[in-house]
Each structure stands twice: as C-alpha cells, then as structure tokens.
CSV table of N, CA and C in Angstrom, one decimal:
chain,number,residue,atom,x,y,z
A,1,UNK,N,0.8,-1.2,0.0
A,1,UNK,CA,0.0,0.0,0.0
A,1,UNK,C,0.9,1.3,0.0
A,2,UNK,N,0.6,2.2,-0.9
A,2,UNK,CA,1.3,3.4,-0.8
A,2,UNK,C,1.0,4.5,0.5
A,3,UNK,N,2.0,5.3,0.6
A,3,UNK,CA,1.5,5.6,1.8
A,3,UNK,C,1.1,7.3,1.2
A,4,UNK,N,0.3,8.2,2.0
A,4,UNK,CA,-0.4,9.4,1.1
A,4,UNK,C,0.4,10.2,1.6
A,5,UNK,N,1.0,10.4,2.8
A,5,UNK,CA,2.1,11.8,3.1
A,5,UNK,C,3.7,11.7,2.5
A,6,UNK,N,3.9,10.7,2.2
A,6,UNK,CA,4.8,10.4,1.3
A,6,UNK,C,5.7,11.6,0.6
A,7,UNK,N,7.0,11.9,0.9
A,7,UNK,CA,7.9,12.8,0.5
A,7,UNK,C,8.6,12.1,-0.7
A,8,UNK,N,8.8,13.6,-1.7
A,8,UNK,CA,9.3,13.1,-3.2
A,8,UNK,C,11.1,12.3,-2.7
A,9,UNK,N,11.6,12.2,-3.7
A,9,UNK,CA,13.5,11.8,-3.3
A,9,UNK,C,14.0,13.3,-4.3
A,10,UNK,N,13.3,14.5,-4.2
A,10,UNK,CA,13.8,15.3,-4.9
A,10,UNK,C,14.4,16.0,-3.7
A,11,UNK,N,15.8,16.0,-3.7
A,11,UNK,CA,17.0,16.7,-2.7
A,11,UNK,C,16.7,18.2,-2.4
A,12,UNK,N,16.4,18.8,-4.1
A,12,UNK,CA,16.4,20.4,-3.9
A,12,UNK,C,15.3,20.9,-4.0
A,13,UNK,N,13.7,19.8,-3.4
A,13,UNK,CA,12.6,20.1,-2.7
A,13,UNK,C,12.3,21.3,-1.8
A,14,UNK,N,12.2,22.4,-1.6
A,14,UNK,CA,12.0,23.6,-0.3
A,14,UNK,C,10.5,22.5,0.5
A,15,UNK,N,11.2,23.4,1.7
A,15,UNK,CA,10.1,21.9,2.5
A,15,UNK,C,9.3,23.5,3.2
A,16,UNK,N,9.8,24.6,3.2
A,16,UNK,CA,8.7,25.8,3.9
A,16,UNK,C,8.6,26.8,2.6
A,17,UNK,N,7.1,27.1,2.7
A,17,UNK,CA,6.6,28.1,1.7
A,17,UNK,C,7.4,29.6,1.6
A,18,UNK,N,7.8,30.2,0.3
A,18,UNK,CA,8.4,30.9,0.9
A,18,UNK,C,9.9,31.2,1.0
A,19,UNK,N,10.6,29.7,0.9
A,19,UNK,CA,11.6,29.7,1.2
A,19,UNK,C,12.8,30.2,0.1
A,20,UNK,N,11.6,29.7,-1.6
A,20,UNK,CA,12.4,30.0,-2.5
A,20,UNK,C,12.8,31.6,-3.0
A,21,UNK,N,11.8,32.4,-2.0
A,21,UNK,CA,12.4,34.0,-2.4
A,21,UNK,C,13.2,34.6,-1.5
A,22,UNK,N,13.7,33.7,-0.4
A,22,UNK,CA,14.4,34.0,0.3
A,22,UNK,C,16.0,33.7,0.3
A,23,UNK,N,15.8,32.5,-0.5
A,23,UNK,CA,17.1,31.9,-1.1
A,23,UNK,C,17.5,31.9,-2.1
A,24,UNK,N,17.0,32.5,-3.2
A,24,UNK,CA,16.9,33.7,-4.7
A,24,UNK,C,17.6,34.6,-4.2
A,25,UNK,N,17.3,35.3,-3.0
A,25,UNK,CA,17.5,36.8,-2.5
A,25,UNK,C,19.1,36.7,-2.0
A,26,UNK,N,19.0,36.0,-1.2
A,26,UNK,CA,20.3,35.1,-0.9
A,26,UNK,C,21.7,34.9,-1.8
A,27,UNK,N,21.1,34.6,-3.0
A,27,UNK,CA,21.9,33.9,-3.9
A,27,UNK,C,22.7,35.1,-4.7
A,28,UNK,N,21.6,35.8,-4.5
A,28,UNK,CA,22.2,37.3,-5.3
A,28,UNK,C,22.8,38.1,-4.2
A,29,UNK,N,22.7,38.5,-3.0
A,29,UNK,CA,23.2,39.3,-2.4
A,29,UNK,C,24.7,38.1,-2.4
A,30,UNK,N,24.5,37.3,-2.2
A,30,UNK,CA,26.2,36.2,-1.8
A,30,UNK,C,26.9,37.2,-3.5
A,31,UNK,N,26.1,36.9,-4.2
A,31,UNK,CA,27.0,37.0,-5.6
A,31,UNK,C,27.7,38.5,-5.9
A,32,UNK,N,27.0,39.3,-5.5
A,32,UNK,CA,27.0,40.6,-5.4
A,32,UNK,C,28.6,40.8,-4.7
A,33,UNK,N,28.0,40.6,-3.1
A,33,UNK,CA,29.4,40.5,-2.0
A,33,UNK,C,30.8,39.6,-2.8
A,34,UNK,N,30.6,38.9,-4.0
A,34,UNK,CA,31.5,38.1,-4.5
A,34,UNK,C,32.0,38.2,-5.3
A,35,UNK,N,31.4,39.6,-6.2
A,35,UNK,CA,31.5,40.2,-7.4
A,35,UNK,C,31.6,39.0,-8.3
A,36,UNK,N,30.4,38.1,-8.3
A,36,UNK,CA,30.3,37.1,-9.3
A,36,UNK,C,29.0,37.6,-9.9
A,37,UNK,N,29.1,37.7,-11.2
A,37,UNK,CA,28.1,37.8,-12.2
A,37,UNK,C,27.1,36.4,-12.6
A,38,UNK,N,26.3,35.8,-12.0
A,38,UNK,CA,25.5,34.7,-12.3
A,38,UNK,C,25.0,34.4,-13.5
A,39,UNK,N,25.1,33.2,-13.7
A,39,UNK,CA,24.6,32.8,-15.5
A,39,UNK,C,25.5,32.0,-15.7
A,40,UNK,N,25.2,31.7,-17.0
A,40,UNK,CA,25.7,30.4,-17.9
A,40,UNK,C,27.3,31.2,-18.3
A,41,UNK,N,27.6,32.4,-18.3
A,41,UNK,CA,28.7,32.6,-19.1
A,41,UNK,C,29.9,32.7,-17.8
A,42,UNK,N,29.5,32.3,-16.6
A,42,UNK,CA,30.5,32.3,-15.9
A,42,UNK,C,30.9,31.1,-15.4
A,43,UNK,N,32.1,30.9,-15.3
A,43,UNK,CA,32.5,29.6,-14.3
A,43,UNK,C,31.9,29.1,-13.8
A,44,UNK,N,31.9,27.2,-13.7
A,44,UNK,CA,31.3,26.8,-12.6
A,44,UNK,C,31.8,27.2,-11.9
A,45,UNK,N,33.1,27.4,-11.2
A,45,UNK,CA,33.5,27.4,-10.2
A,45,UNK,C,33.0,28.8,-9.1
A,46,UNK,N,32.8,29.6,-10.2
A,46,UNK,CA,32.6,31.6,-9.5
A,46,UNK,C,31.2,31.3,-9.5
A,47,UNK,N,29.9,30.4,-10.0
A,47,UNK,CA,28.7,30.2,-9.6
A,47,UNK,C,29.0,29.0,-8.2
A,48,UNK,N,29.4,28.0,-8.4
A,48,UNK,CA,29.6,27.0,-7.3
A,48,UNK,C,30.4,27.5,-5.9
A,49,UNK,N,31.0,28.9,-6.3
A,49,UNK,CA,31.5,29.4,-4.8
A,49,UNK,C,29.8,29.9,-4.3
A,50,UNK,N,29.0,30.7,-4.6
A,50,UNK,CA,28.1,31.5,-4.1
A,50,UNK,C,27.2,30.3,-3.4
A,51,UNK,N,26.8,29.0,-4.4
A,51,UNK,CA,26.3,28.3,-3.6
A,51,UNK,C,26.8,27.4,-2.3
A,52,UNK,N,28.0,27.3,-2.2
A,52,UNK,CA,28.8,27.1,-1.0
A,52,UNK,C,28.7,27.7,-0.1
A,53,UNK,N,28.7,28.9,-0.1
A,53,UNK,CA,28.2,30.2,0.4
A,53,UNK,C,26.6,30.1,1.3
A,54,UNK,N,26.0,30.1,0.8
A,54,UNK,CA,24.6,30.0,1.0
A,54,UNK,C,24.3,28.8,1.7
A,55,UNK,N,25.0,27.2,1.6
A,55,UNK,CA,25.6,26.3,2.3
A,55,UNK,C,26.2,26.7,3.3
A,56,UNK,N,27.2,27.5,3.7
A,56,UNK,CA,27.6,27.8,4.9
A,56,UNK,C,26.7,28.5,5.6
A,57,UNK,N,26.0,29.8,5.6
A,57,UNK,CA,25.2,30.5,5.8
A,57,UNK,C,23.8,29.6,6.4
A,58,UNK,N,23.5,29.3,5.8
A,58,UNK,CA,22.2,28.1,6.4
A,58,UNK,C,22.3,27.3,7.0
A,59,UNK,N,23.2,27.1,7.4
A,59,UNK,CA,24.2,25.9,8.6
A,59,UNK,C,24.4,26.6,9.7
A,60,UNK,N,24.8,28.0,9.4
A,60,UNK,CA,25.0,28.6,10.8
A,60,UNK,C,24.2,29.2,11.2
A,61,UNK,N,22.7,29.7,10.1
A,61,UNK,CA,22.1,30.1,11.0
A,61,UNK,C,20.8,28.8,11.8
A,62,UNK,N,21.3,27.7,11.0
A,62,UNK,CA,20.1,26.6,12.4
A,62,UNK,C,20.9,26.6,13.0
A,63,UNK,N,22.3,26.3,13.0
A,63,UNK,CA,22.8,26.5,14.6
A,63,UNK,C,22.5,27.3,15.5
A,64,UNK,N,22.6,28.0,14.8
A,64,UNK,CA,22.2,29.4,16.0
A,64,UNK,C,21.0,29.6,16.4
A,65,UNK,N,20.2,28.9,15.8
A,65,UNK,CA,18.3,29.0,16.1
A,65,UNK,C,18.2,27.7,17.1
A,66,UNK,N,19.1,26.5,16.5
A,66,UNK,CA,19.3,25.4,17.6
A,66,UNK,C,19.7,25.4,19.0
A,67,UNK,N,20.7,26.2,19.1
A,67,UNK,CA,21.4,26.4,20.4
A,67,UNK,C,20.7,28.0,20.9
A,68,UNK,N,20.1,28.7,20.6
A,68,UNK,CA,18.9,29.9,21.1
A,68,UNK,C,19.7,30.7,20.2
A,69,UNK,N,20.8,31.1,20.4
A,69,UNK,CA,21.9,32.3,20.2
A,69,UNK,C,21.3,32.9,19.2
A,70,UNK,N,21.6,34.6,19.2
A,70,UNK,CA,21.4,35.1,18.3
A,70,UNK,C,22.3,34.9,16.8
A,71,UNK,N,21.8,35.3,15.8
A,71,UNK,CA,22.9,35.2,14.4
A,71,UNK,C,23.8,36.1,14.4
C-alpha cells in the first residue's frame, strides 16, 4: 500500500513556503558581495562558490536558532 504523506526523493525540494524568495534573495546578495556575475557565461566554479556560500550561511544560521543564540 502506498502511503499518502509520502515525500518526493527530490534533494532540492524547499520543504517551507516561501523559502524559495528568500534563497533567490540570498543567492544574489552572496554573488554581489563576490563580485560574481550569475549565469551560464560564468564559471562553474565563480557560480559553485556563491552556492557554497549560502551552504555555509544556512548551517550557521540553524545552529544558531538550535542552540537559542542570536545570528
């Protein structure tokens, strides 16, 4: 039997409403502070730092929501 609340296996699923204009927002202020221009005509590597970026940044701030502390 299938079960009905059943989650996709898609990884880069957002699981809160909302989250994807916050991480757009994100993506561009990281690129900005990086002076990386986004898009196809740049490096993986100068697009794959900003997402690293935003990877770090999201780590530290559940920690910090985990353990009370402010960000």
């Amino acid at each position: 039997m299938a079960q009905q609340n059943q989650r996709s296996n898609n990884s880069n699923e957002l699981l809160v409403e909302g989250a994807a204009q916050a991480i757009d927002q994100m993506k561009y202020e990281i690129a900005q502070e990086f002076g990386v221009n986004l898009g196809a005509d740049t490096t993986s590597r100068a697009n794959g730092s900003v997402g690293g970026e935003i990877t770090k940044r999201l780590v530290s701030l559940a920690q910090s929501q985990m353990s009370g502390q402010p960000r």
